[in-house]
Coordinates of C-alpha atoms in Angstrom, one line a residue:
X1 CA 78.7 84.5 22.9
X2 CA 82.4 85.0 24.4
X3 CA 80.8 86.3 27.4
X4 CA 78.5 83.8 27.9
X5 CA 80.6 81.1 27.0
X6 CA 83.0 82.6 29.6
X7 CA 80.6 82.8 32.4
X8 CA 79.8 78.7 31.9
X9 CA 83.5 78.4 32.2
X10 CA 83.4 79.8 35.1
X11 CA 80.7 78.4 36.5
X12 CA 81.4 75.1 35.6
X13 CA 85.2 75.3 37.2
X14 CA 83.5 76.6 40.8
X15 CA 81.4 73.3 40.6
X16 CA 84.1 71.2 39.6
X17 CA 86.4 72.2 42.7
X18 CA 83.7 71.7 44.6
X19 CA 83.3 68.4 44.1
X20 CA 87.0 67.7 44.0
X21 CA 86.4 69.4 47.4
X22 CA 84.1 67.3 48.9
X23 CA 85.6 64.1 47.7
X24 CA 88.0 65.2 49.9
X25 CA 86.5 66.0 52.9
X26 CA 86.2 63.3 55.9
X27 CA 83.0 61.2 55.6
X28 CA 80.7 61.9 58.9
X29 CA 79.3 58.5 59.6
X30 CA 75.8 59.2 61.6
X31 CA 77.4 56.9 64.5
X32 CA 80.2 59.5 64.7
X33 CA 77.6 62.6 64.8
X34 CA 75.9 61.2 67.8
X35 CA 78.9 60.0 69.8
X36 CA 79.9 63.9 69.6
X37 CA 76.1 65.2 70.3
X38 CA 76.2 63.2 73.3
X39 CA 79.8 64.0 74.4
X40 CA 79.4 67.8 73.5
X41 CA 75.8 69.0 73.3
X42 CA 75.3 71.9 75.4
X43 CA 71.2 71.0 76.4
X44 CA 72.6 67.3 77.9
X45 CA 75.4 68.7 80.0
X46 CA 72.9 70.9 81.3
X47 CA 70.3 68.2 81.9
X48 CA 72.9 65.8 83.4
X49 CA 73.7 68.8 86.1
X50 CA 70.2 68.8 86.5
X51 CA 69.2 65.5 86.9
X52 CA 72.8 65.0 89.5
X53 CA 71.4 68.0 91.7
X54 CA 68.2 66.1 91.8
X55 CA 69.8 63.4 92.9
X56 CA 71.9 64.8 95.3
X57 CA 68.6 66.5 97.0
X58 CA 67.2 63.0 98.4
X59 CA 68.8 62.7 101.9
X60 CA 66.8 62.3 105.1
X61 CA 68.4 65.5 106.3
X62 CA 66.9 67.4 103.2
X63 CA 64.0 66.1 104.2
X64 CA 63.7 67.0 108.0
X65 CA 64.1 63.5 109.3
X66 CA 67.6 64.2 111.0
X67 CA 68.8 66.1 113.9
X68 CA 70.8 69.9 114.0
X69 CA 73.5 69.7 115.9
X70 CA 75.5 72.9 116.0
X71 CA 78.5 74.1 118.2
X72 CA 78.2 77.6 119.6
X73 CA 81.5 79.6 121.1
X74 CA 80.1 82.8 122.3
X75 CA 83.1 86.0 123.8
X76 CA 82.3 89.1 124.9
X77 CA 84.5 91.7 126.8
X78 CA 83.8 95.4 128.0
X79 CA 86.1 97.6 129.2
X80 CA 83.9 100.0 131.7
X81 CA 84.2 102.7 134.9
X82 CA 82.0 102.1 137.7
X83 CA 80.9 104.5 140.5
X84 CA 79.0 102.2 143.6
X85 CA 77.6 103.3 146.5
X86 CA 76.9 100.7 149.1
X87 CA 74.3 100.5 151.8
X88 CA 76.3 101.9 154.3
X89 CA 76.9 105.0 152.2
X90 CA 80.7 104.1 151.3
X91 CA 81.3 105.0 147.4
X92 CA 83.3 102.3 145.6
X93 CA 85.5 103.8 142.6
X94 CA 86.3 101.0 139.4
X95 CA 88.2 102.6 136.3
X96 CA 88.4 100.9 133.6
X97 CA 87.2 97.5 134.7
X98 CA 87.7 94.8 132.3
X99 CA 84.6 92.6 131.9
X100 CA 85.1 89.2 130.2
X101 CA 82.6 86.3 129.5
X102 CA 83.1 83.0 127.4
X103 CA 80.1 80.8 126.5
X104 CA 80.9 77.5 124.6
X105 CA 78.9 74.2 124.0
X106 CA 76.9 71.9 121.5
X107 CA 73.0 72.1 121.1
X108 CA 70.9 69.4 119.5
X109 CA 67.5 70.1 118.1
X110 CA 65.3 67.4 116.6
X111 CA 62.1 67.3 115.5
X112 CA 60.8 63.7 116.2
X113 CA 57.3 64.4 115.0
X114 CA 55.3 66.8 112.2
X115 CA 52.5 64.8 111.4
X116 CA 54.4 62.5 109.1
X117 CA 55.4 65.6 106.9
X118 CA 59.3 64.1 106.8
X119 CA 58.5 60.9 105.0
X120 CA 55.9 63.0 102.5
X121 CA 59.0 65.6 101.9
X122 CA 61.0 62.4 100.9
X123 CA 59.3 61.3 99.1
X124 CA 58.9 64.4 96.8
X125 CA 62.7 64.6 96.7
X126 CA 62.9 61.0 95.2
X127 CA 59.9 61.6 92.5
X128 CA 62.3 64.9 92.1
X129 CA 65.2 62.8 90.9
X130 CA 62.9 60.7 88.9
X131 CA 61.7 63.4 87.4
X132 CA 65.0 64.5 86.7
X133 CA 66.2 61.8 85.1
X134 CA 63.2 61.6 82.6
X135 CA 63.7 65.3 81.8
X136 CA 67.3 64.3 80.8
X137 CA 66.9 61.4 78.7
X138 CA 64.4 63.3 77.1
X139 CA 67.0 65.4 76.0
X140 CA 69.0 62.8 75.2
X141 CA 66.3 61.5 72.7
X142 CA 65.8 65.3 71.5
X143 CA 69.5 65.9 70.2
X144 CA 69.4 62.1 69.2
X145 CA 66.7 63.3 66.9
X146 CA 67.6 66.5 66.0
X147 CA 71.2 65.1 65.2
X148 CA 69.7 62.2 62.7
X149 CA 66.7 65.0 61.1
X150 CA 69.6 67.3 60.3
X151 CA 71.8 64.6 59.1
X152 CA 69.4 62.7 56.8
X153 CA 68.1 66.1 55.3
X154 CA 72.4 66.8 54.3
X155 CA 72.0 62.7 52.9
X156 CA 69.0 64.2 50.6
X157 CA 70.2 67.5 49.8
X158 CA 73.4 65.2 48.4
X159 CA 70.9 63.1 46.4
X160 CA 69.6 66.1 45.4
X161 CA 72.6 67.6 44.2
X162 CA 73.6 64.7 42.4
X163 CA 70.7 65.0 40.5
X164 CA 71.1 68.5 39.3
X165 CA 74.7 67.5 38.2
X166 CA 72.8 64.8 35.6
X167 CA 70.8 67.7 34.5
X168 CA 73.8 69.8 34.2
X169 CA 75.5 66.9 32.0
X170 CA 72.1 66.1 29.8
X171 CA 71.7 70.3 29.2
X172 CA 75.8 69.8 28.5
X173 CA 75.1 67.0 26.0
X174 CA 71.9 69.1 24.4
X175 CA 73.7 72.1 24.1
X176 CA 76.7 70.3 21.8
X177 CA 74.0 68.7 19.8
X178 CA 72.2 72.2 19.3
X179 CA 75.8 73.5 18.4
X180 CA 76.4 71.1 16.3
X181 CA 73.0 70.8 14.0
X182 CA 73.7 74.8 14.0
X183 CA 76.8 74.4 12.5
X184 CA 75.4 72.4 9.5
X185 CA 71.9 74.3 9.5
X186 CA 69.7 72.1 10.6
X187 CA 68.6 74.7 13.2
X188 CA 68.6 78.0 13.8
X189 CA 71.0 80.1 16.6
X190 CA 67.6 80.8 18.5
X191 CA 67.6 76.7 19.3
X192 CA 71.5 77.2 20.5
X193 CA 70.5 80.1 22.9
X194 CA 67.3 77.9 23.9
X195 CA 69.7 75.4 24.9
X196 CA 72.4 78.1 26.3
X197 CA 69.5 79.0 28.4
X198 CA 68.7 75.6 29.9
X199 CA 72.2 75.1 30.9
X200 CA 72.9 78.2 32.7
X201 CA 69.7 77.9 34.7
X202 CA 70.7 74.0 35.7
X203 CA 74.3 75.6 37.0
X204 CA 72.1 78.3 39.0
X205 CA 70.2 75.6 40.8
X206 CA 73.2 73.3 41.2
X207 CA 75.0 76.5 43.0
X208 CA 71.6 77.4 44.9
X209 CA 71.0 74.1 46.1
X210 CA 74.9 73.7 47.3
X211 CA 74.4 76.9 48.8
X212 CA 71.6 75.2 50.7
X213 CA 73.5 71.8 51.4
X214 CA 76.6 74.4 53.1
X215 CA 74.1 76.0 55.3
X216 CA 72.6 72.7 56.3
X217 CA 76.5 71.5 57.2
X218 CA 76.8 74.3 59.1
X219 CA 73.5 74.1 61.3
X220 CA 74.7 70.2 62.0
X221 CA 78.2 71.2 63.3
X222 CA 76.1 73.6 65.5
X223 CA 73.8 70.7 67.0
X224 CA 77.8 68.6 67.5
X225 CA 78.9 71.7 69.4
X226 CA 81.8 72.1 66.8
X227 CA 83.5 74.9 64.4
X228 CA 80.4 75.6 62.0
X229 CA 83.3 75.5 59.0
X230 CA 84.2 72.2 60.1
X231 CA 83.7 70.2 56.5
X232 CA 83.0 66.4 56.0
X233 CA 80.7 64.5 53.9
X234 CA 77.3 62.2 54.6
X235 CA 76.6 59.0 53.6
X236 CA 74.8 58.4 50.0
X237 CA 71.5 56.7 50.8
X238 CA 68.8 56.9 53.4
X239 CA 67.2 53.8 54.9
X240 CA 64.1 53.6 56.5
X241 CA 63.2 51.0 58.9
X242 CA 59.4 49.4 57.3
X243 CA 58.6 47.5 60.3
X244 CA 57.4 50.5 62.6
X245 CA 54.0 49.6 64.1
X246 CA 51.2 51.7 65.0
X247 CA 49.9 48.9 68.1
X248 CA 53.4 48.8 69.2
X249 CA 54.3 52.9 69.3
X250 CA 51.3 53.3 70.7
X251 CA 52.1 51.1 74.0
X252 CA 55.6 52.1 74.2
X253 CA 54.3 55.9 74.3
X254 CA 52.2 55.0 77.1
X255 CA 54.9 53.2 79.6
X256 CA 58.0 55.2 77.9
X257 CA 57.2 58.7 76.4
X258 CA 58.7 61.5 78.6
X259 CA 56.2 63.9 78.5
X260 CA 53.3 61.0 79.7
X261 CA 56.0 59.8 82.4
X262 CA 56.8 63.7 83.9
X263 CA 52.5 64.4 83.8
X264 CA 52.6 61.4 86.1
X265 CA 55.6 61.8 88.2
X266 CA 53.6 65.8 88.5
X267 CA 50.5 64.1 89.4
X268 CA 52.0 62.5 92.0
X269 CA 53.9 65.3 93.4
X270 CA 50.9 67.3 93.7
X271 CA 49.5 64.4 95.8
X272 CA 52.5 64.5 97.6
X273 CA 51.8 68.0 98.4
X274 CA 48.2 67.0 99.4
X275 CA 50.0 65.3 102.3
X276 CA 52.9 68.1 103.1
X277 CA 49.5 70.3 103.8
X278 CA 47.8 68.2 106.0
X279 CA 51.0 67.1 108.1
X280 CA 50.1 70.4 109.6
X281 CA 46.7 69.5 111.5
X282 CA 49.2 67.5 113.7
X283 CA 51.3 68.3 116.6
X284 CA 54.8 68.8 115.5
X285 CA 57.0 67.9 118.5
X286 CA 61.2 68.5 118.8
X287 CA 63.2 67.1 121.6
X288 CA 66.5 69.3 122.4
X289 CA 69.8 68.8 124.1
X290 CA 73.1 70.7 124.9
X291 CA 75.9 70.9 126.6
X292 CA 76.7 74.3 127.5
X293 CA 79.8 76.3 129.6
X294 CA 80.9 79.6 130.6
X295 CA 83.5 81.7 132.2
X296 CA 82.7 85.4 133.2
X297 CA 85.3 87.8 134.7
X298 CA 83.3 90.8 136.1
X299 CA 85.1 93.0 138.5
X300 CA 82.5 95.8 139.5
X301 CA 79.8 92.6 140.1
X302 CA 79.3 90.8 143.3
X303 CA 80.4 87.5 142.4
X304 CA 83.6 88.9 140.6
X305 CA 84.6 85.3 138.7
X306 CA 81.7 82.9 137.9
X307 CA 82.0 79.2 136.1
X308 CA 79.4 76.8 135.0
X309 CA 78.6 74.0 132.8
X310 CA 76.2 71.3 132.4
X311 CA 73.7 69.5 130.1
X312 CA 70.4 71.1 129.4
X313 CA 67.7 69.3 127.4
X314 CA 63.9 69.3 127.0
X315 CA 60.6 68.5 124.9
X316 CA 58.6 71.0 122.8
X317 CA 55.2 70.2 121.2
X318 CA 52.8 72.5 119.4
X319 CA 49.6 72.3 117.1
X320 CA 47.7 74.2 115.2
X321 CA 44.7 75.1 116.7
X322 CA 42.6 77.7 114.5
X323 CA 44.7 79.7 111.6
X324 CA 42.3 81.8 110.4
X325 CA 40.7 78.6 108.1
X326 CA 44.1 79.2 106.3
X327 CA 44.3 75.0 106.5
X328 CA 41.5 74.5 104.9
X329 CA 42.1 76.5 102.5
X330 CA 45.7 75.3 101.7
X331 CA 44.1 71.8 101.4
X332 CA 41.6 72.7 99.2
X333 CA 43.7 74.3 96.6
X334 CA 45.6 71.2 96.9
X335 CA 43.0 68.9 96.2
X336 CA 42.6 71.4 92.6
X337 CA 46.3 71.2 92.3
X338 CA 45.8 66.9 91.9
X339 CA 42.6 67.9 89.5
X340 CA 44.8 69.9 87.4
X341 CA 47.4 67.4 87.3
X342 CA 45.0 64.4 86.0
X343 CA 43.5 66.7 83.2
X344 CA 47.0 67.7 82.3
X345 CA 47.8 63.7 82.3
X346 CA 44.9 63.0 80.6
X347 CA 45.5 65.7 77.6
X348 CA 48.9 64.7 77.2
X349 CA 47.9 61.4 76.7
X350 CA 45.6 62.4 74.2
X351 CA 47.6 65.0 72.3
X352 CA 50.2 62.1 72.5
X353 CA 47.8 59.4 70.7
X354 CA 47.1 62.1 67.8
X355 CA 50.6 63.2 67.1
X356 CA 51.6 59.3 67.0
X357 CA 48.4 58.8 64.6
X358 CA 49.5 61.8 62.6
X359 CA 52.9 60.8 61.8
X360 CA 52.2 57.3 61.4
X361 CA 49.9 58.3 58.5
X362 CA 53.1 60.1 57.1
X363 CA 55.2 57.5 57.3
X364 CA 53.0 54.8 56.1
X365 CA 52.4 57.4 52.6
X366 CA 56.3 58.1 52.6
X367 CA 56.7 54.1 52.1
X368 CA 53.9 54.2 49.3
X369 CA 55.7 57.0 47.7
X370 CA 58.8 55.5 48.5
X371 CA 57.9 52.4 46.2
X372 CA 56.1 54.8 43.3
X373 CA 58.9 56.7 42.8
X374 CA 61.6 54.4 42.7
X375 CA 59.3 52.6 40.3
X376 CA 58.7 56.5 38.3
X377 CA 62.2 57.4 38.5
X378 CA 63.4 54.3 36.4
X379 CA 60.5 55.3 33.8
X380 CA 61.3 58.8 33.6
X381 CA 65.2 57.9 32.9
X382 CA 64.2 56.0 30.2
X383 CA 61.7 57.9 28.3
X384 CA 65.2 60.9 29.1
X385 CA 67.4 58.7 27.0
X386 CA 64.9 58.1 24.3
X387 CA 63.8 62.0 24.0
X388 CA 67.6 62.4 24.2
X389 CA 68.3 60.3 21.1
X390 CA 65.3 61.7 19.3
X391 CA 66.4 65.3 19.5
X392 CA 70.3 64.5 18.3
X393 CA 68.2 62.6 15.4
X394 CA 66.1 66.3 15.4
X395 CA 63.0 64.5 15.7
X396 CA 61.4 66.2 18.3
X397 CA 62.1 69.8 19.8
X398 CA 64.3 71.6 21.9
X399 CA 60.8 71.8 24.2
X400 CA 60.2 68.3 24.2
X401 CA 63.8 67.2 25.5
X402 CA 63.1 70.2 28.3
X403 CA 60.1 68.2 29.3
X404 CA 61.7 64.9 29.7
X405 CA 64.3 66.9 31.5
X406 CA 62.3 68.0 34.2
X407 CA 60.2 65.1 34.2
X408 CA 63.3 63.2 35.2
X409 CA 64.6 65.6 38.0
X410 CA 61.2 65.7 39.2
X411 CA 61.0 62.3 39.7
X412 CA 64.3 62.1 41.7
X413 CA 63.2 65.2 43.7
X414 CA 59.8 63.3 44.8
X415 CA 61.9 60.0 45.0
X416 CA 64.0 61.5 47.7
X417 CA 61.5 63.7 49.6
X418 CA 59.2 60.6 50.4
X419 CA 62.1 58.5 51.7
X420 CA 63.2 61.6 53.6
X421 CA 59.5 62.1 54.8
X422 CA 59.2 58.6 55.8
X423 CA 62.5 58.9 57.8
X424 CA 61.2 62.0 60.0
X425 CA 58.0 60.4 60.8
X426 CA 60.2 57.4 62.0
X427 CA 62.9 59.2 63.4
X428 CA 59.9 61.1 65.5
X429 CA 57.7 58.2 66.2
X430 CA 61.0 56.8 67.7
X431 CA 61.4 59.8 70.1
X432 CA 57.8 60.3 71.6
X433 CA 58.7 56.5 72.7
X434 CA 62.2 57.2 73.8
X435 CA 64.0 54.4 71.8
X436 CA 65.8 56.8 69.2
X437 CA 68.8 55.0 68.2
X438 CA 71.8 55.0 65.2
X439 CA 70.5 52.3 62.9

């Protein structure tokens, strides 16, 4: 008995500076967790370089639509003996002539002309940078929802805990009152260790289940890119937001859900590319221009010293005439390419409509259950306090007072899951339409 009343004592203090503990600890409003996810989150720094390279891509020059001008500077120099032997048989004799040549000037090339290929490539680059930013407020709305998921599951861990601390109390009280009717021999010791028992096994879960709730802390000061021992407290209640509709999620998805925008923003690329192909049946034609000069020292040659300069310029045009039926068979696989794309549309659509449908179901039970068990909850407290007072009277058994026991932690358990439940399903519902937000 020494033993186990020391291992209670024990057990009971750990508890006790662990709640002291997180009395303490700095409360972690849910507007607070996502103004750090979206200052610190790895995924949306990433996506924001992203989405600013994409943006950075649409130029006319990354198209093709501008002129290359370049300046060239060209010296070479030689250092060479020469032996000559002119027509009239004299032998000329050049050691170590030094040969020198400069070239210098600026060239212009332009393609003016590629069978409308520039303004198809431009386009690609701007449904590039929408894409981009879709992709990256799609991760916004991700760590929005991941954020608010791990936070509301700490919110009903706490609930949770709070309920196995009133079990730990009621097993307290039913423990005295088996202690007590021992004392005076109303029961036997087998009813004390019964009720020993019960209380150790209400501490175990208490310790598992905080266990559980520090695990969870740490996983959410993962998502806020922040010390995983970093400790703070959640909020005591979870509210759920009743007036989500099935009509309006379902239109919002259409015009708004990231996955249905970047099938269609790929659709269109692909018919983009449709065009990039056939640009190619047309003449491409590039105009040039320069200006170019030179100096040449060249003692062993016949003109010894030469300088020139002057503008050059000129007009090139060329088309494909036969490739091997290679262009037909680019544009066909192209034409595939926009097949692929409108399935791809279509089933995203789809699998879109059926995940909506499927959580809307969820949530619409998690309100039902929401409203049963808050009603259940109040009745299983009640018929606790009554089975309570019955035992200290000894009117019913040890057995009995279990029941009620787990009747009323079961209630709170289910209580707390469907508002949790209902939560996620809105939480989600909220992210396949993009409007996740902090209320």
């Amino acid at each position: 008995m020494k033993i186990r009343l020391s291992f209670c004592l024990t057990m009971a203090a750990s508890l006790i500076i662990g709640r002291l503990h997180a009395q303490n600890a700095p409360l972690l409003t849910i507007k607070d967790a996502v103004e750090i996810a979206l200052k610190n989150n790895y995924n949306i720094k990433l996506s924001q370089n992203n989405a600013a390279i994409a943006k950075n891509n649409v130029t006319p020059g990354n198209a093709g639509m501008l002129p290359n001008v370049t300046g060239d500077f060209t010296s070479s120099n030689s250092i060479q003996n020469t032996v000559q032997t002119r027509a009239d048989n004299t032998v000329n004799r050049i050691s170590r002539a030094n040969n020198t040549g400069i070239n210098y000037g600026v060239n212009l090339n332009w393609t003016i002309f590629d069978g409308f290929g520039m303004f198809a490539n431009y386009d690609a680059l701007k449904r590039r940078d929408e894409l981009g930013r879709v992709l990256l407020r799609d991760t916004i709305q991700a760590t929005l929802a991941n954020v608010l998921a791990s936070y509301y599951d700490l919110v009903n861990q706490k609930e949770i805990i709070k309920a196995l601390n009133g079990a730990i109390d009621i097993s307290r009280i039913q423990l005295r009152y088996a202690n007590d009717k021992f004392k005076v021999g109303r029961v036997s010791r087998l009813d004390v260790l019964n009720a020993q028992v019960n209380y150790n096994t209400d501490t175990a879960n208490l310790i598992t289940q905080m266990q559980q709730f520090k695990a969870s802390k740490i996983k959410l000061n993962q998502l806020l890119i922040r010390e995983p021992q970093t400790d703070f407290t959640v909020v005591d209640t979870i509210t759920v937001d009743q007036h989500v509709t099935l009509g309006e999620v379902l239109n919002k998805a259409q015009n708004q859900n990231p996955a249905i925008l970047a099938s269609q923003i790929n659709q269109r690329l692909n018919e983009i590319a449709l065009k990039q192909v056939q640009s190619t049946r047309y003449p491409n034609v590039a105009v040039s221009a320069g200006y170019t000069a030179s100096n040449s020292n060249s003692p062993a040659g016949f003109a010894r010293t030469q300088r020139s300069n002057g503008i050059n310029y000129g007009l090139a045009a060329t088309i494909n005439i036969f490739d091997g039926f290679n262009q037909w068979r680019r544009e066909r696989n192209a034409k595939l390419q926009i097949d692929n794309a409108t399935i791809n549309l279509n089933q995203t659509k789809l699998d879109i409509n059926a995940q909506i449908n499927t959580l809307f179901s969820s949530y619409l039970s998690g309100l039902d259950l929401i409203q049963l068990g808050q009603s259940n909850v109040e009745i299983a407290k009640k018929n606790l306090d009554i089975s309570l007072e019955k035992y200290r009277l000894g009117n019913i058994t040890p057995l009995e007072i279990r029941e009620a026991q787990r009747n009323y932690l079961t209630a709170q358990s289910t209580f707390f899951n469907a508002q949790y439940q209902s939560k996620i399903a809105e939480i989600t519902l909220k992210q396949i339409t993009a409007t996740v937000d902090i209320q």
